[in-house]
Coordinates of C-alpha atoms in Angstrom, one line a residue:
M19 CA 74.5 77.6 108.0
I20 CA 75.9 80.0 105.4
V21 CA 78.9 81.4 105.6
E22 CA 79.9 83.9 103.4
F23 CA 84.1 85.2 103.2
G24 CA 84.6 88.8 102.1
P25 CA 84.8 92.4 103.0
D26 CA 81.5 91.9 104.2
A27 CA 81.7 88.9 105.6
L28 CA 78.4 87.9 107.7
V29 CA 77.5 84.5 108.8
N30 CA 73.9 83.2 109.5
L31 CA 73.7 81.3 112.7
Q32 CA 70.1 81.0 113.0
E33 CA 70.3 77.3 112.0
F34 CA 72.2 76.4 115.1
S35 CA 70.6 74.9 118.1
S36 CA 71.6 76.0 121.6
T37 CA 73.8 72.8 122.4
Q38 CA 77.0 73.4 124.1
G39 CA 78.7 71.5 120.7
D40 CA 77.0 74.1 118.6
I41 CA 77.8 77.1 120.4
N42 CA 81.5 76.0 120.3
N43 CA 81.1 75.5 116.8
V44 CA 79.6 78.6 116.3
N45 CA 82.1 80.5 118.0
N46 CA 85.0 79.2 115.8
I47 CA 83.4 80.1 112.9
K48 CA 83.2 83.7 114.1
K49 CA 86.6 83.3 115.1
Q50 CA 87.6 82.4 111.7
V51 CA 85.8 85.1 109.6
D52 CA 87.2 88.0 111.8
S53 CA 90.8 86.5 110.9
I54 CA 89.6 86.6 107.4
K55 CA 87.8 90.0 107.7
K56 CA 91.4 91.4 109.2
L57 CA 93.2 89.8 106.1
I58 CA 91.3 91.0 103.7
K59 CA 91.3 94.7 105.1
G60 CA 95.1 94.7 105.3
F61 CA 95.4 94.3 101.4
N62 CA 96.4 97.3 100.3
P63 CA 95.3 98.9 96.9
I64 CA 98.1 98.9 94.1
T65 CA 98.7 102.9 94.5
E66 CA 101.1 105.1 91.7
D67 CA 103.7 105.2 94.3
R68 CA 103.8 101.4 95.1
L69 CA 104.0 100.5 91.4
K70 CA 107.0 103.2 91.4
V71 CA 108.8 101.5 94.2
Q72 CA 108.4 98.1 92.8
T73 CA 109.9 98.8 89.4
R74 CA 112.9 101.2 90.9
V75 CA 113.9 98.9 93.3
A76 CA 114.5 96.2 90.8
S77 CA 116.6 98.4 89.0
E78 CA 118.6 100.1 91.7
S79 CA 119.4 96.9 93.5
S80 CA 121.9 96.0 90.6
N81 CA 123.4 99.4 90.9
S82 CA 124.2 99.3 94.8
K83 CA 127.0 97.0 94.3
K84 CA 128.7 99.4 92.1
I85 CA 129.2 101.7 94.9
K86 CA 132.6 101.6 97.3
Q87 CA 133.1 104.6 99.5
L88 CA 130.8 104.8 102.2
K89 CA 128.5 107.5 102.4
G90 CA 126.0 107.6 105.4
N91 CA 123.0 109.5 106.0
S92 CA 120.2 109.8 109.2
V93 CA 116.7 110.5 108.2
F94 CA 114.0 111.4 110.9
D95 CA 110.4 111.9 110.7
F96 CA 109.2 114.7 112.4
D97 CA 106.0 114.1 114.1
E98 CA 106.0 111.8 117.1
T99 CA 109.3 111.0 116.3
V100 CA 111.5 114.0 116.7
G101 CA 108.9 116.7 117.9
I102 CA 105.1 116.2 119.2
S103 CA 102.6 119.0 118.3
D104 CA 99.0 119.5 119.0
N105 CA 98.8 120.1 115.2
V106 CA 95.7 118.3 113.5
V107 CA 94.4 117.2 110.1
I108 CA 91.2 118.7 109.1
A109 CA 89.1 115.9 107.7
T110 CA 85.5 116.3 105.7
K111 CA 83.2 113.9 104.3
D112 CA 79.5 114.4 103.3
G113 CA 79.5 118.1 105.5
V114 CA 80.9 115.9 108.5
T115 CA 84.2 117.5 109.8
K116 CA 86.6 115.8 112.3
E117 CA 89.8 116.9 113.6
I118 CA 93.1 114.2 113.6
K119 CA 95.9 114.2 115.7
S120 CA 99.1 113.5 114.4
S121 CA 99.5 110.6 116.3
E122 CA 96.4 109.3 115.2
W123 CA 97.2 109.9 111.3
P124 CA 99.6 107.3 110.1
V125 CA 96.7 104.6 111.5
V126 CA 93.4 106.1 110.0
G127 CA 95.0 108.3 107.2
E128 CA 95.0 105.5 104.6
A129 CA 91.8 104.1 105.7
L130 CA 89.8 107.7 105.6
E131 CA 91.4 108.4 102.2
A132 CA 90.1 104.8 100.8
E133 CA 86.6 106.0 102.3
G134 CA 86.4 109.2 100.4
W135 CA 87.4 111.9 103.0
S136 CA 89.1 114.9 102.0
F137 CA 91.8 116.3 104.1
D138 CA 92.9 119.9 105.0
F139 CA 96.7 119.5 106.5
S140 CA 97.2 123.7 106.9
D141 CA 97.5 123.2 110.4
F142 CA 101.0 121.5 109.9
N143 CA 102.6 124.8 108.6
K144 CA 102.8 125.3 111.8
V145 CA 104.3 123.7 115.0
T146 CA 101.8 124.1 117.9
K147 CA 102.8 123.9 121.5
G148 CA 105.7 121.6 120.1
K149 CA 107.9 119.6 122.7
P150 CA 110.9 116.9 122.2
G151 CA 110.2 113.7 120.8
P152 CA 111.7 110.6 121.4
L153 CA 114.3 110.7 119.0
L154 CA 115.3 114.4 119.3
Q155 CA 118.2 113.6 121.6
K156 CA 119.1 110.6 119.0
M157 CA 119.1 113.4 116.1
K158 CA 121.4 115.6 118.4
D159 CA 123.7 112.7 118.8
R160 CA 123.8 111.7 115.1
I161 CA 124.7 115.7 114.2
E162 CA 127.3 116.0 117.3
R163 CA 129.3 112.3 115.6
F164 CA 128.8 112.9 111.9
G165 CA 127.6 116.7 111.6
A166 CA 124.3 118.3 110.4
K167 CA 125.0 118.4 106.7
D168 CA 124.0 114.6 106.0
V169 CA 121.1 114.5 108.7
F170 CA 117.3 115.0 107.1
I171 CA 113.6 115.4 108.7
L172 CA 111.1 113.6 106.1
T173 CA 107.6 114.1 107.1
A174 CA 104.1 113.7 105.7
R175 CA 103.3 117.5 106.8
G176 CA 103.4 119.9 103.3
P177 CA 106.2 121.7 101.6
G178 CA 104.9 124.6 103.7
S179 CA 105.7 123.3 107.2
Q180 CA 109.3 123.4 106.2
P181 CA 110.4 127.0 108.1
A182 CA 108.0 126.1 111.1
I183 CA 110.2 123.0 111.4
H184 CA 113.3 124.9 111.2
A185 CA 112.5 127.5 113.2
W186 CA 111.7 124.8 116.0
L187 CA 114.3 122.6 115.3
K188 CA 116.7 125.8 116.2
S189 CA 114.7 126.7 119.4
E190 CA 115.7 122.8 120.4
G191 CA 119.7 123.4 119.6
V192 CA 119.2 121.6 116.3
N193 CA 120.2 123.5 113.2
I194 CA 120.6 121.5 110.1
P195 CA 120.1 123.4 106.2
L196 CA 117.0 124.0 105.7
E197 CA 116.5 122.5 102.1
N198 CA 117.3 119.2 104.4
I199 CA 113.8 119.4 105.7
T200 CA 111.4 117.7 103.2
G201 CA 107.8 117.9 103.2
L202 CA 106.2 115.2 101.2
G203 CA 102.4 116.3 101.8
K204 CA 101.7 112.4 101.8
S205 CA 101.7 110.2 104.4
S206 CA 102.2 106.7 102.7
G207 CA 105.3 104.5 103.5
D208 CA 105.8 104.3 99.5
A209 CA 106.5 108.1 99.5
K210 CA 109.0 107.7 101.9
A211 CA 110.5 104.7 100.3
L212 CA 111.0 106.5 97.0
W213 CA 112.9 109.5 98.5
M214 CA 115.2 107.3 100.4
L215 CA 115.7 105.8 96.8
D216 CA 116.2 109.1 95.5
K217 CA 119.2 109.5 98.0
F218 CA 120.5 106.1 97.5
K219 CA 120.8 107.5 94.0
E220 CA 122.7 110.2 95.2
G221 CA 125.6 108.1 96.8
Y222 CA 124.3 106.9 100.0
N223 CA 125.0 103.8 101.2
D224 CA 125.0 103.7 104.7
M225 CA 121.2 105.1 105.6
Y226 CA 119.8 105.5 108.7
F227 CA 115.9 105.9 109.1
A228 CA 113.5 106.6 111.7
D229 CA 110.0 107.0 112.0
D230 CA 106.8 106.0 114.2
A231 CA 104.5 104.9 112.1
I232 CA 104.9 101.0 111.6
T233 CA 103.5 101.2 108.0
N234 CA 106.2 103.5 106.7
V235 CA 109.1 101.6 108.7
E236 CA 108.2 98.5 106.8
A237 CA 107.9 100.5 103.5
V238 CA 111.4 101.9 103.8
K239 CA 112.7 98.6 105.4
F240 CA 111.4 96.7 102.3
V241 CA 113.2 98.7 99.9
L242 CA 116.7 99.2 101.8
D243 CA 116.9 95.5 102.4
Q244 CA 117.0 95.2 98.9
L245 CA 120.0 97.0 98.1
D246 CA 123.5 96.1 98.7
I247 CA 124.1 98.9 101.4
K248 CA 124.4 99.0 105.0
S249 CA 120.8 100.5 106.6
K250 CA 119.0 100.9 110.0
V251 CA 115.4 101.3 110.2
V252 CA 113.7 102.1 113.6
Q253 CA 110.6 102.6 115.1
A254 CA 110.2 105.6 117.1
G255 CA 109.1 105.3 121.0
L256 CA 109.5 101.7 121.3
K257 CA 111.8 100.7 123.8
K258 CA 112.4 97.0 125.4
F259 CA 112.1 96.6 128.8
G260 CA 113.4 92.7 129.5
R261 CA 110.7 90.9 127.8
W262 CA 108.3 93.7 127.1
V263 CA 108.2 96.1 124.2
V264 CA 106.8 99.4 125.4
D265 CA 105.4 102.6 123.3
T266 CA 106.8 105.2 125.4
N267 CA 104.9 107.9 123.1
T268 CA 102.0 106.6 125.2

């Protein structure tokens, strides 16, 4: 028997006989290898944004104790959070083209980029067949309670999406300043975490963040937890029913 552990882990099982004990051993080894594959796949490369987060959060954490007066903001992702649309990312590689829905992008985007795919986000400069997302009402409630000045949209869409998102929000009764809509042109959680650190430097120390992508939620929560501020980070689309947590998007 040969067991090789790594990204392309293989198990040569041909030397095993067909007794029940051996079959059980085979199944156990296969489970172990599958677990190691998932662990290896879960390791994210150290990107430029990741390095910036690690550097800045260390310095900003000491500064957070110096802010005394509370200044709050509310930051919402757009796609699958405040709004839902039929826009797609066009991915190409070696002459192959495929469309990726906005709901799928947070799950597959980083993996496809690592595989060498290139992307066209131009479709996201408009809002196609937009409808309310799970946290649109939450956004309206926070505007009614705190005003629109400190309510923001932070999206992985490009900067060119700003006018379309602003127009769609107005059609749904939400009117925030145009400059409060930021299109990062990046899908990484680290990019959103850096943006939140920028807002912290502006004096915000009571911060609310909502996103449908768990990677973004975890990245922002990690950063805000290091600061001596009030914060709440939520994943859009999740609702608790008794002991069950349900994704209401699907």
